CSV table of C-alpha atoms in Angstrom, one decimal:
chain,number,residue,atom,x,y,z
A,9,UNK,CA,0.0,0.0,0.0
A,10,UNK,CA,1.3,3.6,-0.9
A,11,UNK,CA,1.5,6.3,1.3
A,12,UNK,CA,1.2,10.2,0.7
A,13,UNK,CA,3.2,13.4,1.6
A,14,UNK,CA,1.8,12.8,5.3
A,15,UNK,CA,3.4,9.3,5.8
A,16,UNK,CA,-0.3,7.8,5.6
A,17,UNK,CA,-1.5,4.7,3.9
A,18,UNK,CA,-3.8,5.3,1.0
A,19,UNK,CA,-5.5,2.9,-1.5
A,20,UNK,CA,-4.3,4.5,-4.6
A,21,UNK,CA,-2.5,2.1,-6.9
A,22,UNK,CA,-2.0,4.7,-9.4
A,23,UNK,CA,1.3,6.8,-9.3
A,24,UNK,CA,-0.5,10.0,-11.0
A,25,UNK,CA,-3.3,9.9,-9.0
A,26,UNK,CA,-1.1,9.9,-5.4
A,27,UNK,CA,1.1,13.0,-7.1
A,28,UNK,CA,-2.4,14.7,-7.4
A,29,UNK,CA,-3.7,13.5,-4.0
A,30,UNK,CA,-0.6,14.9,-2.3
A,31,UNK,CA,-1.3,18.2,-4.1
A,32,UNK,CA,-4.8,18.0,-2.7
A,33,UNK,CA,-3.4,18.0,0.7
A,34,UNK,CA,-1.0,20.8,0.1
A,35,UNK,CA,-3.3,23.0,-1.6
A,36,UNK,CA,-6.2,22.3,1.1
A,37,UNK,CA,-3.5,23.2,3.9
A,38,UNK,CA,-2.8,26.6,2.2
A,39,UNK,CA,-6.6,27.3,1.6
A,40,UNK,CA,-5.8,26.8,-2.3
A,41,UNK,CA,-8.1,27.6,-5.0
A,42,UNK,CA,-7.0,24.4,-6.6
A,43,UNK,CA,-8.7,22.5,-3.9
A,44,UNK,CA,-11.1,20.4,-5.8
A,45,UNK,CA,-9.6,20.6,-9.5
A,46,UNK,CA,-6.5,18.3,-7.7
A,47,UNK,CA,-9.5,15.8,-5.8
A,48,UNK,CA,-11.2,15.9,-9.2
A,49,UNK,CA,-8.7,14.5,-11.1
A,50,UNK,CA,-7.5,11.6,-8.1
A,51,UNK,CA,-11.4,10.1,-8.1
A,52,UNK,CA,-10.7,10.6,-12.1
A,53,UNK,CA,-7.9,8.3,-12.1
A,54,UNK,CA,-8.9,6.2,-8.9
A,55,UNK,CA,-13.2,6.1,-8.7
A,56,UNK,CA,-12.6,3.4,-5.7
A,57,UNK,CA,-10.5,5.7,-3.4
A,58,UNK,CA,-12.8,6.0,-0.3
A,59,UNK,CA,-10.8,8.6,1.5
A,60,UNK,CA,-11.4,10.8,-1.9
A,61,UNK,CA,-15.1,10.8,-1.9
A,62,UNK,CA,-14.9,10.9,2.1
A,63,UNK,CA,-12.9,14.1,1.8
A,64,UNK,CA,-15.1,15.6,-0.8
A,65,UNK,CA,-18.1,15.3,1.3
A,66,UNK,CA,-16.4,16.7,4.1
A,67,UNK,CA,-15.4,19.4,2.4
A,68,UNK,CA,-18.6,20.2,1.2
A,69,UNK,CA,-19.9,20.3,4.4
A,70,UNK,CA,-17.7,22.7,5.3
A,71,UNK,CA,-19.3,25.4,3.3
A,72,UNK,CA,-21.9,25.2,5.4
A,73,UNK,CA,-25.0,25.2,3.1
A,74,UNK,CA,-28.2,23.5,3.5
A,75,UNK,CA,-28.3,22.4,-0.3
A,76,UNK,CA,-24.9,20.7,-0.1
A,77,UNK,CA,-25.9,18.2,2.2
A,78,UNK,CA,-27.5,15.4,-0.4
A,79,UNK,CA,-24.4,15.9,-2.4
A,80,UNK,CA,-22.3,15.3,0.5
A,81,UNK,CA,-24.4,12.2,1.2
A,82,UNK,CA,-24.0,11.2,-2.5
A,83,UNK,CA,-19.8,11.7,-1.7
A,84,UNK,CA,-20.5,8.9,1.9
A,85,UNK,CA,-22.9,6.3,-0.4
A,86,UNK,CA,-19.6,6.3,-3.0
A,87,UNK,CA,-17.4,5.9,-0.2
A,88,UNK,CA,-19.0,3.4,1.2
A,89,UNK,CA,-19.7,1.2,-1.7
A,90,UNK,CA,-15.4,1.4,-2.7
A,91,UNK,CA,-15.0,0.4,0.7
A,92,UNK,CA,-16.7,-2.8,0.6
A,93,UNK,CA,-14.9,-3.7,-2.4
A,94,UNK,CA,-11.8,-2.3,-1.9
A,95,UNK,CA,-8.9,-3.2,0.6
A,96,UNK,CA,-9.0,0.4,2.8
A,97,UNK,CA,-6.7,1.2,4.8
A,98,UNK,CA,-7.9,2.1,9.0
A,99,UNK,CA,-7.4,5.9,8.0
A,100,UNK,CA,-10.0,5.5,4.8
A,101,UNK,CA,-12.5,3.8,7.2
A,102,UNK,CA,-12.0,6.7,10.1
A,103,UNK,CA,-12.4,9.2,6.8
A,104,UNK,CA,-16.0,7.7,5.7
A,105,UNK,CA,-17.1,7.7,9.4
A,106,UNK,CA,-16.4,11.1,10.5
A,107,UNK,CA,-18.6,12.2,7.1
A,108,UNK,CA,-21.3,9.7,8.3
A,109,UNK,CA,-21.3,11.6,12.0
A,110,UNK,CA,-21.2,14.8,10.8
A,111,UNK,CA,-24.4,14.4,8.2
A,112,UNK,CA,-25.7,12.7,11.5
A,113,UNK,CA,-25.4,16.1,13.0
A,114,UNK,CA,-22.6,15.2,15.3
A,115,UNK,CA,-19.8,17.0,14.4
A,116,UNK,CA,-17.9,15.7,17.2
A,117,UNK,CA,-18.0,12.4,15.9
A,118,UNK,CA,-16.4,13.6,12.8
A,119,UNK,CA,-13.6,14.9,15.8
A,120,UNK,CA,-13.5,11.8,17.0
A,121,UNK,CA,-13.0,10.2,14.0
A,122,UNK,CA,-9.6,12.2,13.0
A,123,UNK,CA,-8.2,12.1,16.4
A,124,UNK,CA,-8.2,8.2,16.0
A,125,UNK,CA,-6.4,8.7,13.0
A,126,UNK,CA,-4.0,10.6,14.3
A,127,UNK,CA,-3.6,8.5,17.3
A,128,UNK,CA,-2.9,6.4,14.3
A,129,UNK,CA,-0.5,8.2,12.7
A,130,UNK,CA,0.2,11.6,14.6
A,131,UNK,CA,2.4,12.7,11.0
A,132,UNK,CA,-0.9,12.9,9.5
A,133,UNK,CA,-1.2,16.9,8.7
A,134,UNK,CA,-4.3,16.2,6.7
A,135,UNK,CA,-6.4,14.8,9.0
A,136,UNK,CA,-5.0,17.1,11.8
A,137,UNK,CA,-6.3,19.8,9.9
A,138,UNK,CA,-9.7,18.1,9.3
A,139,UNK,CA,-10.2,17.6,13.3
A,140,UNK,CA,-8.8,21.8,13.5
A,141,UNK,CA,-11.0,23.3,11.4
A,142,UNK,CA,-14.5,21.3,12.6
A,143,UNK,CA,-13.9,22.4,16.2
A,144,UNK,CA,-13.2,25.7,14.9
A,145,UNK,CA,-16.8,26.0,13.4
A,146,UNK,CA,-17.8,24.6,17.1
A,147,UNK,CA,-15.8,27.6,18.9
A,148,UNK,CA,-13.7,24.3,20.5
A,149,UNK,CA,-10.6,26.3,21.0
A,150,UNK,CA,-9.4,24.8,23.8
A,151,UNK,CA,-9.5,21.2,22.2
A,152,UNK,CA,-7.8,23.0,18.7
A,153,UNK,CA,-4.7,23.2,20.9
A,154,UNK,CA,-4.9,20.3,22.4
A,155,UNK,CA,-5.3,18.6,19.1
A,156,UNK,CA,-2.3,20.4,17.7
A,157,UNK,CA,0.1,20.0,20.4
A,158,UNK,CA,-0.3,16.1,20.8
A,159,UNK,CA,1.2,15.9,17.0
A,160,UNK,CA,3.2,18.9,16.9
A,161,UNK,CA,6.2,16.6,17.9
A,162,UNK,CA,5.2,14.3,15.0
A,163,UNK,CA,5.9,17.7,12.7
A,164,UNK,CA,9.4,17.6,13.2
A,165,UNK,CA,12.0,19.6,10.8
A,166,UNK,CA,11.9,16.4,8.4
A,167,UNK,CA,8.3,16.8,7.9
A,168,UNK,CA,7.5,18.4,4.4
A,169,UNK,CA,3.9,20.2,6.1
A,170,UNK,CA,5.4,21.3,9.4
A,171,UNK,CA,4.9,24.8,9.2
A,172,UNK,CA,1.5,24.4,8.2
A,173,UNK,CA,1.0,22.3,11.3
A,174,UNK,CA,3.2,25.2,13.2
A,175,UNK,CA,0.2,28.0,11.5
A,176,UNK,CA,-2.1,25.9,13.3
A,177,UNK,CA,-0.6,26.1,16.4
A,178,UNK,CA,-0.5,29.8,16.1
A,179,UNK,CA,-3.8,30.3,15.7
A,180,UNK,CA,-4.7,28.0,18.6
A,181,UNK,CA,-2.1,29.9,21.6
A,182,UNK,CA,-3.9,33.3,19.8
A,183,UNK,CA,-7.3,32.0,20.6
A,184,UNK,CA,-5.9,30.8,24.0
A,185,UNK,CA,-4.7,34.2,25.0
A,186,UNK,CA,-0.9,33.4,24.6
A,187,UNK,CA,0.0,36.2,22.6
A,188,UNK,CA,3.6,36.1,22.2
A,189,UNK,CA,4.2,32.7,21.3
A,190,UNK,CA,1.6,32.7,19.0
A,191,UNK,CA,3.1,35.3,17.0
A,192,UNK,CA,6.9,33.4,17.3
A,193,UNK,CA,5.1,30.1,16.0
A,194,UNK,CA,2.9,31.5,13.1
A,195,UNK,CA,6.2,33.3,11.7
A,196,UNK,CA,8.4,30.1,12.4
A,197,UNK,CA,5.9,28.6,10.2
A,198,UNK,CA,5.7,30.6,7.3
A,199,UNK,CA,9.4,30.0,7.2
A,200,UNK,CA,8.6,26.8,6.4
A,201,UNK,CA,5.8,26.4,4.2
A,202,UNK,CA,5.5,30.6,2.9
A,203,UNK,CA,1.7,29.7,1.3
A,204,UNK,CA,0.4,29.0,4.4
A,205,UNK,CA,-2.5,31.7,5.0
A,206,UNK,CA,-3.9,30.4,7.8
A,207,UNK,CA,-0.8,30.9,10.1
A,208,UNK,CA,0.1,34.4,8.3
A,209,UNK,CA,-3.6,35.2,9.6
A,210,UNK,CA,-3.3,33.6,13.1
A,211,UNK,CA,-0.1,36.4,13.4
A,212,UNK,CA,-2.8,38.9,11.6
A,213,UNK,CA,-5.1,38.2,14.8
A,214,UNK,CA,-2.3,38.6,17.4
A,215,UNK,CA,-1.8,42.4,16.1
A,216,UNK,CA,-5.1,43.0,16.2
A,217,UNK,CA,-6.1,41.2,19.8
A,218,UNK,CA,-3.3,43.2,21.1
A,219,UNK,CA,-3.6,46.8,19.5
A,220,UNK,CA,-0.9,46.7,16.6
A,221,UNK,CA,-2.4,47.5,14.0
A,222,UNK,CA,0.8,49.0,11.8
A,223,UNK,CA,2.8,45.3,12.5
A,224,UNK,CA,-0.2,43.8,11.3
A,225,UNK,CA,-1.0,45.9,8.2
A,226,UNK,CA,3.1,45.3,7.4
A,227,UNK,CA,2.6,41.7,7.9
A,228,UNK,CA,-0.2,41.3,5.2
A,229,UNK,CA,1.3,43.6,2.5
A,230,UNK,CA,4.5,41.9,3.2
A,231,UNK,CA,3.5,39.1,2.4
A,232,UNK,CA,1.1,38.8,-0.2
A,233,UNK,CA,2.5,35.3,-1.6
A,234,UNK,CA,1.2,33.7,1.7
A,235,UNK,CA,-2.8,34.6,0.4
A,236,UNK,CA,-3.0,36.1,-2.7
A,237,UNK,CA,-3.3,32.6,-4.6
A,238,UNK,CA,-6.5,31.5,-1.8
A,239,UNK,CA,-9.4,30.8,-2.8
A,240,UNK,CA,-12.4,33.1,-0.7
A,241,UNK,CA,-9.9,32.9,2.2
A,242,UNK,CA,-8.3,36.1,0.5
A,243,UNK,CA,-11.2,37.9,1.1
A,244,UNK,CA,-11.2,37.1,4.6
A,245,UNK,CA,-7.3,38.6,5.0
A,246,UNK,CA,-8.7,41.4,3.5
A,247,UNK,CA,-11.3,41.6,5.8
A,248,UNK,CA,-8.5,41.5,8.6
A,249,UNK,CA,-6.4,44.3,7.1
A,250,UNK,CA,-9.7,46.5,6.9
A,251,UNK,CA,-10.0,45.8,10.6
A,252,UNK,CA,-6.4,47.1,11.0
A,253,UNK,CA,-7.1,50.2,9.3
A,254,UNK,CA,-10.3,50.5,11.1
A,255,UNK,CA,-8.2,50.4,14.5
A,256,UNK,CA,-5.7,53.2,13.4
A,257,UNK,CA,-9.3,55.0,12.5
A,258,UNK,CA,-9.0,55.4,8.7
A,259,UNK,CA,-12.5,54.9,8.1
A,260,UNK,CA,-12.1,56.2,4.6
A,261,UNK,CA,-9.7,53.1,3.9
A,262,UNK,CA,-11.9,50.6,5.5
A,263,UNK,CA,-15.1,51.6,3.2
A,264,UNK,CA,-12.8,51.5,0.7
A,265,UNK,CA,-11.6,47.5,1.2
A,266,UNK,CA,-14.9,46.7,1.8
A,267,UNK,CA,-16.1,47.8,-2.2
A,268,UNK,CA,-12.4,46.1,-3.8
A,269,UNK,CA,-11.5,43.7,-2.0
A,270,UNK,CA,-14.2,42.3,1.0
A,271,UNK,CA,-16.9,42.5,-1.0
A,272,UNK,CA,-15.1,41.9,-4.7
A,273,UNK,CA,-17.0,39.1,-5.2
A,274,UNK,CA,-21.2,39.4,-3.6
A,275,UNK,CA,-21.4,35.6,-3.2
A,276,UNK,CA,-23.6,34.1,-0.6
A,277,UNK,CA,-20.5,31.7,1.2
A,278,UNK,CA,-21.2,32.4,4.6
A,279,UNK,CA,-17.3,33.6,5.4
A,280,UNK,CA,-17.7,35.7,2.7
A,281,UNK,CA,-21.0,37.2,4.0
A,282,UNK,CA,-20.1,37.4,7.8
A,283,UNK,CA,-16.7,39.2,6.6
A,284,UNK,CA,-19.3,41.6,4.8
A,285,UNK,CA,-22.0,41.9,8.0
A,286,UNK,CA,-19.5,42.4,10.7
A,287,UNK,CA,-17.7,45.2,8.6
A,288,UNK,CA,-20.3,47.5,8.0
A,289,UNK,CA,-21.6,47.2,11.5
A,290,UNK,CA,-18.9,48.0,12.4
A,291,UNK,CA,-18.3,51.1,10.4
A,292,UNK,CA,-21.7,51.7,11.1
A,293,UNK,CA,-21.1,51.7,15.2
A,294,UNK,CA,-18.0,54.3,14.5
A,295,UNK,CA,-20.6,56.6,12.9
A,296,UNK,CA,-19.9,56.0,9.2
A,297,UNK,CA,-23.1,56.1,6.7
A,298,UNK,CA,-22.7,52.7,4.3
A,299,UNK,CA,-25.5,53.8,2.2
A,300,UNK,CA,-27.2,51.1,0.0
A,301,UNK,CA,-24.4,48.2,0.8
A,302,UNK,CA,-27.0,46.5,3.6
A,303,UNK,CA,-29.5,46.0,0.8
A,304,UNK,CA,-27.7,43.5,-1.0
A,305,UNK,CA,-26.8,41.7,2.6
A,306,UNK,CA,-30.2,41.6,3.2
A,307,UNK,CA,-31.3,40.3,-0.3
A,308,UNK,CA,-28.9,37.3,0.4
A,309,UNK,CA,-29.9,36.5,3.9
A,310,UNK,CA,-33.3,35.7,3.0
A,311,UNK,CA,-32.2,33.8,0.8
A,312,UNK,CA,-30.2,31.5,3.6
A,313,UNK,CA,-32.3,32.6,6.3
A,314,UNK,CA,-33.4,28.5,6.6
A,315,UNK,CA,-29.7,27.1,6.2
A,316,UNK,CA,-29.5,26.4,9.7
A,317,UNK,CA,-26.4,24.7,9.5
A,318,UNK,CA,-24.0,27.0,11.0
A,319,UNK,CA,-24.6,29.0,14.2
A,320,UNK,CA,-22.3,31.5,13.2
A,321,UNK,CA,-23.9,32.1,9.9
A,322,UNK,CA,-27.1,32.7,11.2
A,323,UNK,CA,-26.5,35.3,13.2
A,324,UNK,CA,-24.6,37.3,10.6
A,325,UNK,CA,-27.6,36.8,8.5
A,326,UNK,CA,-29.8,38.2,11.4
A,327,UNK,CA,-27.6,41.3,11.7
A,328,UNK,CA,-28.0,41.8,8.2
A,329,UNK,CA,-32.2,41.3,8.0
A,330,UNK,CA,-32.2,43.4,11.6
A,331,UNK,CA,-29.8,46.0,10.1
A,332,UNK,CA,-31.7,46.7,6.8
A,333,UNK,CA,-35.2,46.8,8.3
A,334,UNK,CA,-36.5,43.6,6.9
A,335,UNK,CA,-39.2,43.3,9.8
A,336,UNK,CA,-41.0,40.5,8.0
A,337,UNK,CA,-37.9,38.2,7.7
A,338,UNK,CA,-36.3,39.0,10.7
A,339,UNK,CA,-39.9,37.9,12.4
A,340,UNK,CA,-39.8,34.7,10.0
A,341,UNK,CA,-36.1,34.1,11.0
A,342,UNK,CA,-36.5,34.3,14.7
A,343,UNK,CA,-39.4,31.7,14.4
A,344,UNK,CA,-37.3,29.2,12.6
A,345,UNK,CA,-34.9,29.8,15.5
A,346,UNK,CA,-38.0,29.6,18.1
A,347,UNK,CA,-38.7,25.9,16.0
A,348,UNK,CA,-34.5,24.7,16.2
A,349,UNK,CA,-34.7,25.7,19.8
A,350,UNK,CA,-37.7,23.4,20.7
A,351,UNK,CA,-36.0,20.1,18.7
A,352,UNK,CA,-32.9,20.6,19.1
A,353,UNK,CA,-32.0,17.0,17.6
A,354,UNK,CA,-28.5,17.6,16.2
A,355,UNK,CA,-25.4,19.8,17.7
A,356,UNK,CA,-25.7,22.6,15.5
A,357,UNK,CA,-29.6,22.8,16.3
A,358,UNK,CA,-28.7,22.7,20.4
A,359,UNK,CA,-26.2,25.8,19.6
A,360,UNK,CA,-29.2,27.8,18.0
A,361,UNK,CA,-31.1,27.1,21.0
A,362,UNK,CA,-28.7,28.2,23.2
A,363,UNK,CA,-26.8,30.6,23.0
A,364,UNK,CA,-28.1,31.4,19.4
A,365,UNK,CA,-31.6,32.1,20.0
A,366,UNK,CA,-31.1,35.1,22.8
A,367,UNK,CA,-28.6,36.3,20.9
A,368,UNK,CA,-30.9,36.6,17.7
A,369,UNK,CA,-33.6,38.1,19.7
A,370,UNK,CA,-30.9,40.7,21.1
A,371,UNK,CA,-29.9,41.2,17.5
A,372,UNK,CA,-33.4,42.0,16.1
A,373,UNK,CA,-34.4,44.3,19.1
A,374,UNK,CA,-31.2,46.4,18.1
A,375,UNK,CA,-32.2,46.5,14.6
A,376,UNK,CA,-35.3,48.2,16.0
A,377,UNK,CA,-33.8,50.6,18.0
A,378,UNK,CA,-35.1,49.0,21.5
A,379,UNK,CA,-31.5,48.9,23.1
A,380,UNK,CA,-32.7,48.1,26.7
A,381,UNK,CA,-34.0,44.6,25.5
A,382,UNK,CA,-30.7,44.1,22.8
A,383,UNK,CA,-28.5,44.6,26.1
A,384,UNK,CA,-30.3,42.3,27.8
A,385,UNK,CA,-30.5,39.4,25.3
A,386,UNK,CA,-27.4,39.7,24.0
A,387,UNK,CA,-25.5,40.5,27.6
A,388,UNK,CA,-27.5,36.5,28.6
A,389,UNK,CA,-26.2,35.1,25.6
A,390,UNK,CA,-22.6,36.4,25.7
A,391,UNK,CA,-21.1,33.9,28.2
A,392,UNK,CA,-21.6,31.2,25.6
A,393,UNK,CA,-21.0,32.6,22.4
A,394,UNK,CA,-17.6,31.1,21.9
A,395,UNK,CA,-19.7,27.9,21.0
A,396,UNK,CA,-21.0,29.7,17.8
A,397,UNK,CA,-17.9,29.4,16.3
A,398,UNK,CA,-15.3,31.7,14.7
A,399,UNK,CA,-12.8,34.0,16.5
A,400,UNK,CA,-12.6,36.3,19.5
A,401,UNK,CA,-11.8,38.7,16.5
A,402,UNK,CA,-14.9,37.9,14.5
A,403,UNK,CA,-17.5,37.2,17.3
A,404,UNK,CA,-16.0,40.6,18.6
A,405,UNK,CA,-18.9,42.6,16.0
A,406,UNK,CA,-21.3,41.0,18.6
A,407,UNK,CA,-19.6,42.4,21.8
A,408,UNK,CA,-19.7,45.8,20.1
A,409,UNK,CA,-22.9,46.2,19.7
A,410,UNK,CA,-24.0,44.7,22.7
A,411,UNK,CA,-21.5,47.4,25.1
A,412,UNK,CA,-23.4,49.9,22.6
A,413,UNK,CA,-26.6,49.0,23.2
A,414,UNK,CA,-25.6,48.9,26.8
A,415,UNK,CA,-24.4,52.5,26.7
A,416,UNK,CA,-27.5,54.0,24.2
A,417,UNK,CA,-29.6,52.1,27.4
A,418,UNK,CA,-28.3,53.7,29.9
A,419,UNK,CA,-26.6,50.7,31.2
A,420,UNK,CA,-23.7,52.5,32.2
A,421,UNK,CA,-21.9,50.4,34.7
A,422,UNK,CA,-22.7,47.3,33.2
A,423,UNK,CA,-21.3,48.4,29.9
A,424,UNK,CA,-18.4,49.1,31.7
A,425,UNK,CA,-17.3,45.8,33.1
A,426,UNK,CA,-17.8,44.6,29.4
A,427,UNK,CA,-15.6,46.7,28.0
A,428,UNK,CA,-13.0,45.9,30.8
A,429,UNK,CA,-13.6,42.0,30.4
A,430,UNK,CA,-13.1,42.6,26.3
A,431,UNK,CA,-10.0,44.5,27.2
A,432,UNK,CA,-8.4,41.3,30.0
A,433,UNK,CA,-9.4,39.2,26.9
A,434,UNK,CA,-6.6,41.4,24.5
A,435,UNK,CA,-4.2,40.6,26.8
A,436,UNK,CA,-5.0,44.1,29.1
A,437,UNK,CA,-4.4,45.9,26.1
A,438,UNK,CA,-7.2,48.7,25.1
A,439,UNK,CA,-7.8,49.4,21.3
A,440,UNK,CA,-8.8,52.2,20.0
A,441,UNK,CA,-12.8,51.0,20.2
A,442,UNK,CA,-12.2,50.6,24.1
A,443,UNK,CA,-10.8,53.5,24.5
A,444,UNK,CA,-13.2,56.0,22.9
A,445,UNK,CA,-16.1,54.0,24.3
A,446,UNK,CA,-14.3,54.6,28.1
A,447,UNK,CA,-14.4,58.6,27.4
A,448,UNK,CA,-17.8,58.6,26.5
A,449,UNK,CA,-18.7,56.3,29.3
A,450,UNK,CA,-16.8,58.3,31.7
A,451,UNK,CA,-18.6,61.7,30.5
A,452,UNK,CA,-22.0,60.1,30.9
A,453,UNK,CA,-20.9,59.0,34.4
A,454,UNK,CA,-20.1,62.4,35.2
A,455,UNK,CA,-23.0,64.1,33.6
A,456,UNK,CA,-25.0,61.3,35.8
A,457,UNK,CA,-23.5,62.3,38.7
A,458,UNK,CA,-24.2,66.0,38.1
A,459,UNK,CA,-27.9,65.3,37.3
């Protein structure tokens, strides 16, 4: 039996087909556009190769779209079937389950399934990066590091995808708070493998966490090789660079990245469209007048407003209905919510119950300008949005606007300890949202006082 770039045993007899299969794994790892045209052509040359259709479904399920899931289980019935009539290998069977769990609605099975793999074979970058970036979309940060730092001593300096392995670790010890040696891994690692977006990112978030945004707008012009050849993950380093700019308060730049280069493309992925949301509410909450760009937002969240496959997406697609005005399909989407909430069968489906459903509510009563009931809802459900998935950087839109609902509701001391608890979360460092929103609390305080 052959094995690929990440010392594990595949199924593939054909020596074309493993050249392309180990280009799958590299360009997957670097969040390459070439993604699926390198998995096309292995189930091309080798139909039977479970742990190709296993991986296509799971990929698939990664974008996080309701209408992908029968092609997903179209990718687990062809897996299946080549792996009763093939000779798999353990990693191909542990492939084809974690796709089965996770169209179960247990993503943690899928978890499961990779970390027995990797117990396996703890060289196994792909699969490492698999088990990563499903706890990522379940907010599992703690468990990403875990994950990373059992096969991190696996990744040696003889390993070809080490510093991919060393971007993931980056991006876990940033999500963990530990500032400093995320930033030494993430640029150790793209020393070693110089495509790697996802670590050059994970440095991207250390500079903003901790109020630096000129290192960090340095780091992503300096190093445009690392992202410029992604496929939507580009926009999404954008989207980080206009939060850079946004923190040195060039607003004018930051409308400016959203029209080129956030919103290049107006397709409905939902990274693309919660890059989109979260940046004009933000410029919104510093004062700046988008104009018409909610409209189109809007237009494509009622289109997804059912999806209900990613907690994270949903609420992104809330912001945008609340934002806009749509009353009717804000109403219609907080009753699907009402209807996940009361069944909630699968994992996804409990996370919309809880925290997603008060922190939809919060999100619609904002939209409408009733900021005592926003701070409330969304004050409940902030102890538990980590579980929504994402980043502290991009669930940080939804700790904005609940400190300014807070401080429009005259929840002044309350606001307060928010802002402080976001600030202990940067590592005690205030940004330059902090600290404006401390002078204007402090002058309300004062003119409280007074009264």
């Amino acid at each position: 039996m052959k094995t690929d770039i990440c010392d594990g045993s595949v199924s593939i007899t054909d020596s074309t087909a493993l050249e392309e299969w180990n280009s799958t794994i590299r360009a997957f790892l670097a969040h390459g556009s070439q993604t699926p045209v390198h998995l096309g052509a292995v189930l091309e040359r080798e139909p039977g190769f479970a742990m190709g259709h296993a991986a296509k479904g799971l990929f698939t399920l990664m974008l996080g779209r309701r209408e992908l899931i029968a092609p997903a289980q179209d990718a687990l019935d062809v897996a299946l079937a080549a792996l009763r009539q093939g000779q798999p290998a353990l990693r191909e069977k542990l492939w084809c389950r974690a796709l089965s769990a996770w169209l179960a609605g247990r993503p943690s099975g899928a978890i499961a399934a990779m970390e027995e793999a990797l117990l396996d074979n703890p060289r196994d970058t792909l699969s490492a990066k698999v088990s990563h970036a499903i706890r990522f979309v379940l907010g599992d940060h703690h468990g990403m590091r875990r994950s990373i730092e059992r096969v991190l001593p696996a990744h040696g300096p003889d390993h070809p995808l080490r510093g991919f392995v060393l971007g993931c670790h980056a991006f876990t010890l940033e999500e963990t708070g530990d500032y400093r040696a995320a930033e030494a891994a993430g640029l150790e690692g793209l020393r070693h493998a110089s495509d790697d977006a996802w670590g050059l990112h994970a440095v991207a978030h250390v500079y903003d966490m901790t109020h630096q945004p000129d290192r960090g707008i340095s780091l992503i012009e300096e190093n445009c090789g690392s992202w410029l050849h992604c496929n939507n993950f580009r926009y999404h380093v954008w989207w980080h660079k206009a939060l850079l700019h946004l923190d040195r308060g060039e607003l004018d730049k930051v409308v400016e990245l959203y029209d080129t280069e956030v919103r290049h493309d107006r397709t409905d992925d939902y990274r693309d469209f919660s890059n989109a949301s979260s940046l004009l509410m933000r410029l919104e909450l510093e004062g700046v007048s988008v104009g018409d760009r909610w409209n189109e937002l809007a237009d494509l969240a009622e289109t997804r407003a059912n999806d209900a496959c990613v907690a994270f997406a949903d609420l992104h697609y809330m912001m945008a209905l609340s934002q806009q005005g749509r009353q009717q399909a804000t109403q219609a989407m907080l009753e699907r919510f009402h209807r996940d909430a009361a069944a909630p069968e699968a994992e996804t489906l409990r996370i919309i119950a809880d925290p997603g459903l008060t922190a939809a509510e919060g999100l619609a009563a904002y939209g409408e300008g009733r900021y005592a009931a926003a701070f409330r809802n969304l004050a409940q459900a902030q102890p538990r949005m980590q579980t929504v998935g994402g980043s502290h950087a991009q669930r940080d839109v939804f700790e904005r606007i609940t400190i300014d609902a807070g401080m429009r509701a005259g929840y002044l001391s309350e606001t307060e300890a928010l802002i402080r608890k976001r600030t202990a979360l940067r590592g005690g460092v205030e940004d330059a949202f902090a600290a404006a929103r401390m002078q204007q609390l402090s002058a309300a305080m004062r003119l409280a006082a007074s009264a």
